[in-house]
């Protein structure tokens, strides 16, 4: 199958931002309601960025119901499966079944992602079988597959410090060539939230966080945060073991 730059689908896998169901590790110092507001802001930023990036189709794989935060132009599909590995595998499979083209998937926890970085991800699948974006917690914030196969995800241990390594091992075992993107920070803790807000000061997430900052929250100094411009240059390597 001949693939041209940008000929890939972009998928966001997300939960409906309901208090008590999302971003529970932000509580404390934030209340469940505040954590849900931050989750909604992060999701809206992520969807807005996907809407601005080149793609043949934009999909939201959603656990819950869509809200006013959903921009036009997205196909909404329900999540399927129990564990996260099953839900990721199903999101890839269902998107590919709707449109048999390469799929690039991100979560709702990286509002600092840019259209240029997503463009780099989709374009990488012209010459590579997979594209991979590591997260600072040992997982991954992006995974793209030229030809999605549930076996590439099912059984990979999720939400562990070694999740990323296990996922890369699975790709290597399948003999896939992998393009690596820069590491980003997922929003899990209050420290993560301040770090990400500093990377994306003009985002809705940063504005929402600024409205509710509790005195007890730990702020990451701006000087310790890499400029976002440094996060838009992907590195090309093979799948690492």
C-alpha positions as YAML, in Angstrom:
chain: A
units: angstrom
residues:
- id: 1
  name: UNK
  ca: [0.00, 0.00, 0.00]
- id: 2
  name: UNK
  ca: [1.48, 3.34, -1.04]
- id: 3
  name: UNK
  ca: [1.28, 5.92, 1.75]
- id: 4
  name: UNK
  ca: [1.64, 9.65, 1.26]
- id: 5
  name: UNK
  ca: [2.59, 12.20, 3.93]
- id: 6
  name: UNK
  ca: [-0.37, 13.05, 6.15]
- id: 7
  name: UNK
  ca: [-2.39, 10.06, 4.90]
- id: 8
  name: UNK
  ca: [-3.10, 8.83, 8.40]
- id: 9
  name: UNK
  ca: [-5.94, 9.04, 10.88]
- id: 10
  name: UNK
  ca: [-5.61, 10.74, 14.25]
- id: 11
  name: UNK
  ca: [-7.37, 9.23, 17.25]
- id: 12
  name: UNK
  ca: [-7.80, 10.63, 20.76]
- id: 13
  name: UNK
  ca: [-8.70, 8.07, 23.42]
- id: 14
  name: UNK
  ca: [-10.37, 9.75, 26.37]
- id: 15
  name: UNK
  ca: [-12.80, 9.59, 29.27]
- id: 16
  name: UNK
  ca: [-15.71, 11.95, 29.66]
- id: 17
  name: UNK
  ca: [-14.43, 14.52, 32.21]
- id: 18
  name: UNK
  ca: [-16.73, 13.66, 35.12]
- id: 19
  name: UNK
  ca: [-15.74, 14.52, 38.70]
- id: 20
  name: UNK
  ca: [-14.51, 11.47, 40.57]
- id: 21
  name: UNK
  ca: [-13.80, 9.49, 37.37]
- id: 22
  name: UNK
  ca: [-10.90, 11.41, 35.87]
- id: 23
  name: UNK
  ca: [-7.54, 12.67, 37.13]
- id: 24
  name: UNK
  ca: [-8.07, 11.16, 40.58]
- id: 25
  name: UNK
  ca: [-4.34, 11.46, 41.34]
- id: 26
  name: UNK
  ca: [-4.76, 15.25, 41.30]
- id: 27
  name: UNK
  ca: [-6.92, 14.89, 44.43]
- id: 28
  name: UNK
  ca: [-5.52, 16.26, 46.67]
- id: 29
  name: UNK
  ca: [-4.50, 19.07, 46.39]
- id: 30
  name: UNK
  ca: [-7.34, 19.68, 43.92]
- id: 31
  name: UNK
  ca: [-10.95, 18.74, 44.57]
- id: 32
  name: UNK
  ca: [-12.63, 16.14, 42.32]
- id: 33
  name: UNK
  ca: [-14.54, 18.96, 40.61]
- id: 34
  name: UNK
  ca: [-11.34, 20.90, 39.96]
- id: 35
  name: UNK
  ca: [-9.61, 17.77, 38.68]
- id: 36
  name: UNK
  ca: [-12.48, 17.23, 36.23]
- id: 37
  name: UNK
  ca: [-12.19, 20.83, 35.03]
- id: 38
  name: UNK
  ca: [-8.49, 20.33, 34.41]
- id: 39
  name: UNK
  ca: [-9.21, 17.08, 32.57]
- id: 40
  name: UNK
  ca: [-11.77, 18.82, 30.38]
- id: 41
  name: UNK
  ca: [-9.34, 21.62, 29.58]
- id: 42
  name: UNK
  ca: [-6.61, 19.13, 28.70]
- id: 43
  name: UNK
  ca: [-9.01, 17.15, 26.52]
- id: 44
  name: UNK
  ca: [-10.24, 20.27, 24.74]
- id: 45
  name: UNK
  ca: [-6.67, 21.40, 24.04]
- id: 46
  name: UNK
  ca: [-5.80, 17.96, 22.69]
- id: 47
  name: UNK
  ca: [-8.85, 17.83, 20.43]
- id: 48
  name: UNK
  ca: [-8.22, 21.37, 19.16]
- id: 49
  name: UNK
  ca: [-4.65, 20.43, 18.24]
- id: 50
  name: UNK
  ca: [-5.80, 17.29, 16.45]
- id: 51
  name: UNK
  ca: [-8.36, 19.37, 14.55]
- id: 52
  name: UNK
  ca: [-5.51, 21.61, 13.31]
- id: 53
  name: UNK
  ca: [-3.18, 18.78, 12.30]
- id: 54
  name: UNK
  ca: [-3.24, 17.08, 8.87]
- id: 55
  name: UNK
  ca: [-5.28, 13.87, 8.94]
- id: 56
  name: UNK
  ca: [-7.54, 11.84, 6.69]
- id: 57
  name: UNK
  ca: [-9.97, 11.30, 9.56]
- id: 58
  name: UNK
  ca: [-10.20, 12.45, 13.18]
- id: 59
  name: UNK
  ca: [-11.65, 10.05, 15.73]
- id: 60
  name: UNK
  ca: [-12.54, 10.29, 19.41]
- id: 61
  name: UNK
  ca: [-12.60, 6.90, 21.17]
- id: 62
  name: UNK
  ca: [-14.69, 7.90, 24.17]
- id: 63
  name: UNK
  ca: [-15.60, 6.32, 27.48]
- id: 64
  name: UNK
  ca: [-18.77, 8.28, 28.26]
- id: 65
  name: UNK
  ca: [-20.73, 10.92, 26.40]
- id: 66
  name: UNK
  ca: [-19.46, 13.83, 24.26]
- id: 67
  name: UNK
  ca: [-19.95, 17.37, 25.54]
- id: 68
  name: UNK
  ca: [-19.63, 20.94, 24.35]
- id: 69
  name: UNK
  ca: [-15.83, 20.48, 24.47]
- id: 70
  name: UNK
  ca: [-15.96, 18.34, 21.30]
- id: 71
  name: UNK
  ca: [-15.14, 20.34, 18.13]
- id: 72
  name: UNK
  ca: [-16.75, 19.64, 14.77]
- id: 73
  name: UNK
  ca: [-15.23, 17.12, 12.40]
- id: 74
  name: UNK
  ca: [-14.69, 14.16, 14.74]
- id: 75
  name: UNK
  ca: [-16.09, 10.67, 14.40]
- id: 76
  name: UNK
  ca: [-17.00, 9.43, 17.90]
- id: 77
  name: UNK
  ca: [-16.69, 5.73, 18.65]
- id: 78
  name: UNK
  ca: [-17.23, 4.00, 22.02]
- id: 79
  name: UNK
  ca: [-14.35, 2.40, 23.82]
- id: 80
  name: UNK
  ca: [-14.44, -1.40, 24.05]
- id: 81
  name: UNK
  ca: [-12.69, -3.77, 26.40]
- id: 82
  name: UNK
  ca: [-11.74, -3.98, 30.05]
- id: 83
  name: UNK
  ca: [-8.07, -3.17, 30.59]
- id: 84
  name: UNK
  ca: [-6.32, -0.30, 28.86]
- id: 85
  name: UNK
  ca: [-4.49, -2.69, 26.54]
- id: 86
  name: UNK
  ca: [-7.86, -3.98, 25.29]
- id: 87
  name: UNK
  ca: [-9.26, -0.48, 24.89]
- id: 88
  name: UNK
  ca: [-6.23, 0.71, 22.94]
- id: 89
  name: UNK
  ca: [-6.30, -2.36, 20.70]
- id: 90
  name: UNK
  ca: [-10.03, -1.86, 20.06]
- id: 91
  name: UNK
  ca: [-9.59, 1.85, 19.28]
- id: 92
  name: UNK
  ca: [-6.96, 1.01, 16.67]
- id: 93
  name: UNK
  ca: [-9.01, -1.86, 15.22]
- id: 94
  name: UNK
  ca: [-12.31, 0.06, 15.08]
- id: 95
  name: UNK
  ca: [-10.72, 3.12, 13.50]
- id: 96
  name: UNK
  ca: [-8.89, 1.01, 10.92]
- id: 97
  name: UNK
  ca: [-12.08, -0.88, 10.11]
- id: 98
  name: UNK
  ca: [-13.88, 2.41, 9.41]
- id: 99
  name: UNK
  ca: [-11.05, 3.55, 7.16]
- id: 100
  name: UNK
  ca: [-8.16, 1.18, 6.29]
- id: 101
  name: UNK
  ca: [-5.36, 3.72, 6.61]
- id: 102
  name: UNK
  ca: [-2.53, 4.18, 9.14]
- id: 103
  name: UNK
  ca: [-3.62, 5.24, 12.62]
- id: 104
  name: UNK
  ca: [-1.89, 7.56, 15.11]
- id: 105
  name: UNK
  ca: [-3.35, 7.56, 18.62]
- id: 106
  name: UNK
  ca: [-2.83, 9.93, 21.56]
- id: 107
  name: UNK
  ca: [-4.47, 10.32, 24.95]
- id: 108
  name: UNK
  ca: [-6.11, 13.31, 26.63]
- id: 109
  name: UNK
  ca: [-3.22, 14.08, 28.99]
- id: 110
  name: UNK
  ca: [-0.76, 16.02, 26.80]
- id: 111
  name: UNK
  ca: [-2.30, 19.44, 26.02]
- id: 112
  name: UNK
  ca: [1.21, 20.69, 25.17]
- id: 113
  name: UNK
  ca: [1.29, 18.61, 21.97]
- id: 114
  name: UNK
  ca: [1.55, 20.67, 18.77]
- id: 115
  name: UNK
  ca: [0.11, 20.20, 15.26]
- id: 116
  name: UNK
  ca: [3.70, 20.04, 13.96]
- id: 117
  name: UNK
  ca: [4.49, 17.12, 16.24]
- id: 118
  name: UNK
  ca: [1.37, 15.25, 15.13]
- id: 119
  name: UNK
  ca: [2.26, 16.00, 11.50]
- id: 120
  name: UNK
  ca: [5.69, 14.48, 12.14]
- id: 121
  name: UNK
  ca: [4.00, 11.40, 13.59]
- id: 122
  name: UNK
  ca: [1.66, 10.81, 10.66]
- id: 123
  name: UNK
  ca: [4.43, 11.51, 8.13]
- id: 124
  name: UNK
  ca: [6.72, 9.03, 9.88]
- id: 125
  name: UNK
  ca: [4.43, 6.20, 8.83]
- id: 126
  name: UNK
  ca: [5.42, 6.75, 5.19]
- id: 127
  name: UNK
  ca: [8.72, 4.95, 5.81]
- id: 128
  name: UNK
  ca: [8.21, 3.28, 9.19]
- id: 129
  name: UNK
  ca: [5.84, 0.62, 10.47]
- id: 130
  name: UNK
  ca: [5.25, 2.43, 13.77]
- id: 131
  name: UNK
  ca: [5.82, 5.75, 15.49]
- id: 132
  name: UNK
  ca: [6.26, 6.03, 19.25]
- id: 133
  name: UNK
  ca: [6.20, 8.94, 21.69]
- id: 134
  name: UNK
  ca: [7.54, 8.15, 25.19]
- id: 135
  name: UNK
  ca: [6.15, 9.80, 28.31]
- id: 136
  name: UNK
  ca: [8.20, 10.85, 31.30]
- id: 137
  name: UNK
  ca: [6.47, 8.34, 33.59]
- id: 138
  name: UNK
  ca: [7.76, 5.35, 31.60]
- id: 139
  name: UNK
  ca: [4.69, 4.92, 29.41]
- id: 140
  name: UNK
  ca: [3.90, 6.46, 26.06]
- id: 141
  name: UNK
  ca: [1.83, 9.46, 24.99]
- id: 142
  name: UNK
  ca: [1.56, 8.51, 21.30]
- id: 143
  name: UNK
  ca: [1.52, 5.32, 19.29]
- id: 144
  name: UNK
  ca: [1.06, 5.11, 15.54]
- id: 145
  name: UNK
  ca: [0.75, 1.96, 13.44]
- id: 146
  name: UNK
  ca: [0.82, 1.66, 9.68]
- id: 147
  name: UNK
  ca: [-1.19, -1.56, 9.86]
- id: 148
  name: UNK
  ca: [-2.86, -1.92, 13.27]
- id: 149
  name: UNK
  ca: [-2.95, -5.41, 14.75]
- id: 150
  name: UNK
  ca: [-4.47, -6.13, 18.20]
- id: 151
  name: UNK
  ca: [-1.58, -8.53, 18.93]
- id: 152
  name: UNK
  ca: [0.76, -5.53, 19.09]
- id: 153
  name: UNK
  ca: [-1.06, -4.26, 22.21]
- id: 154
  name: UNK
  ca: [-2.99, -7.03, 23.92]
- id: 155
  name: UNK
  ca: [-1.19, -8.22, 27.03]
- id: 156
  name: UNK
  ca: [1.20, -5.28, 27.28]
- id: 157
  name: UNK
  ca: [1.18, -4.23, 30.98]
- id: 158
  name: UNK
  ca: [-0.26, -0.72, 31.20]
- id: 159
  name: UNK
  ca: [0.15, 2.08, 33.75]
- id: 160
  name: UNK
  ca: [3.51, 0.76, 34.93]
- id: 161
  name: UNK
  ca: [6.97, 2.39, 34.93]
- id: 162
  name: UNK
  ca: [8.04, -0.22, 32.35]
- id: 163
  name: UNK
  ca: [4.99, 0.04, 30.06]
- id: 164
  name: UNK
  ca: [6.92, 1.89, 27.35]
- id: 165
  name: UNK
  ca: [9.74, -0.64, 27.33]
- id: 166
  name: UNK
  ca: [7.27, -3.52, 27.15]
- id: 167
  name: UNK
  ca: [5.44, -1.86, 24.26]
- id: 168
  name: UNK
  ca: [8.68, -1.24, 22.36]
- id: 169
  name: UNK
  ca: [9.68, -4.87, 22.95]
- id: 170
  name: UNK
  ca: [6.36, -5.99, 21.47]
- id: 171
  name: UNK
  ca: [6.95, -3.85, 18.36]
- id: 172
  name: UNK
  ca: [10.51, -5.17, 18.03]
- id: 173
  name: UNK
  ca: [9.37, -8.77, 18.38]
- id: 174
  name: UNK
  ca: [7.01, -8.17, 15.46]
- id: 175
  name: UNK
  ca: [9.95, -6.93, 13.38]
- id: 176
  name: UNK
  ca: [8.56, -3.40, 13.00]
- id: 177
  name: UNK
  ca: [10.64, -0.34, 12.25]
- id: 178
  name: UNK
  ca: [9.89, 2.45, 14.74]
- id: 179
  name: UNK
  ca: [10.28, 6.23, 14.58]
- id: 180
  name: UNK
  ca: [10.76, 7.82, 18.01]
- id: 181
  name: UNK
  ca: [9.32, 11.21, 18.90]
- id: 182
  name: UNK
  ca: [10.35, 13.46, 21.82]
- id: 183
  name: UNK
  ca: [9.35, 12.62, 25.36]
- id: 184
  name: UNK
  ca: [6.38, 14.50, 26.80]
- id: 185
  name: UNK
  ca: [4.92, 14.65, 30.32]
- id: 186
  name: UNK
  ca: [1.48, 13.18, 30.95]
- id: 187
  name: UNK
  ca: [-0.68, 14.96, 33.53]
- id: 188
  name: UNK
  ca: [-0.96, 12.59, 36.48]
- id: 189
  name: UNK
  ca: [0.05, 14.62, 39.54]
- id: 190
  name: UNK
  ca: [-0.11, 18.28, 40.57]
- id: 191
  name: UNK
  ca: [3.61, 18.62, 39.80]
- id: 192
  name: UNK
  ca: [2.96, 17.26, 36.31]
- id: 193
  name: UNK
  ca: [0.14, 19.77, 35.85]
- id: 194
  name: UNK
  ca: [2.37, 22.75, 36.61]
- id: 195
  name: UNK
  ca: [5.15, 21.36, 34.43]
- id: 196
  name: UNK
  ca: [2.82, 20.94, 31.46]
- id: 197
  name: UNK
  ca: [1.19, 24.34, 31.96]
- id: 198
  name: UNK
  ca: [4.63, 25.94, 31.81]
- id: 199
  name: UNK
  ca: [5.31, 24.15, 28.51]
- id: 200
  name: UNK
  ca: [2.02, 25.41, 27.04]
- id: 201
  name: UNK
  ca: [1.33, 28.80, 28.69]
- id: 202
  name: UNK
  ca: [-1.26, 29.79, 26.09]
- id: 203
  name: UNK
  ca: [-3.35, 26.65, 26.45]
- id: 204
  name: UNK
  ca: [-6.79, 26.38, 27.99]
- id: 205
  name: UNK
  ca: [-5.25, 23.93, 30.45]
- id: 206
  name: UNK
  ca: [-2.74, 26.52, 31.69]
- id: 207
  name: UNK
  ca: [-5.48, 29.14, 32.05]
- id: 208
  name: UNK
  ca: [-7.73, 26.73, 33.96]
- id: 209
  name: UNK
  ca: [-4.90, 25.72, 36.27]
- id: 210
  name: UNK
  ca: [-4.05, 29.36, 36.97]
- id: 211
  name: UNK
  ca: [-7.64, 29.98, 38.11]
- id: 212
  name: UNK
  ca: [-7.52, 27.31, 40.80]
- id: 213
  name: UNK
  ca: [-3.92, 27.02, 41.96]
- id: 214
  name: UNK
  ca: [-3.91, 25.97, 45.63]
- id: 215
  name: UNK
  ca: [-1.06, 27.23, 47.85]
- id: 216
  name: UNK
  ca: [-0.02, 23.66, 48.65]
- id: 217
  name: UNK
  ca: [0.57, 22.71, 45.01]
- id: 218
  name: UNK
  ca: [4.15, 22.32, 43.89]
- id: 219
  name: UNK
  ca: [5.09, 24.68, 41.08]
- id: 220
  name: UNK
  ca: [7.76, 23.68, 38.60]
- id: 221
  name: UNK
  ca: [10.05, 26.66, 37.86]
- id: 222
  name: UNK
  ca: [9.80, 27.82, 34.28]
- id: 223
  name: UNK
  ca: [13.58, 27.64, 33.93]
- id: 224
  name: UNK
  ca: [13.44, 23.86, 34.46]
- id: 225
  name: UNK
  ca: [10.95, 23.26, 31.65]
- id: 226
  name: UNK
  ca: [12.25, 22.59, 28.13]
- id: 227
  name: UNK
  ca: [10.94, 25.09, 25.57]
- id: 228
  name: UNK
  ca: [8.12, 23.64, 23.47]
- id: 229
  name: UNK
  ca: [10.14, 24.37, 20.32]
- id: 230
  name: UNK
  ca: [12.54, 21.63, 21.40]
- id: 231
  name: UNK
  ca: [9.69, 19.12, 21.39]
- id: 232
  name: UNK
  ca: [8.89, 19.39, 17.70]
- id: 233
  name: UNK
  ca: [12.01, 17.70, 16.32]
- id: 234
  name: UNK
  ca: [11.49, 13.91, 16.10]
- id: 235
  name: UNK
  ca: [14.43, 11.55, 16.32]
- id: 236
  name: UNK
  ca: [14.71, 8.56, 14.00]
- id: 237
  name: UNK
  ca: [15.89, 5.24, 15.38]
- id: 238
  name: UNK
  ca: [14.99, 1.59, 15.23]
- id: 239
  name: UNK
  ca: [12.86, -0.08, 17.86]
- id: 240
  name: UNK
  ca: [14.90, -0.07, 21.08]
- id: 241
  name: UNK
  ca: [15.12, -3.05, 23.44]
...
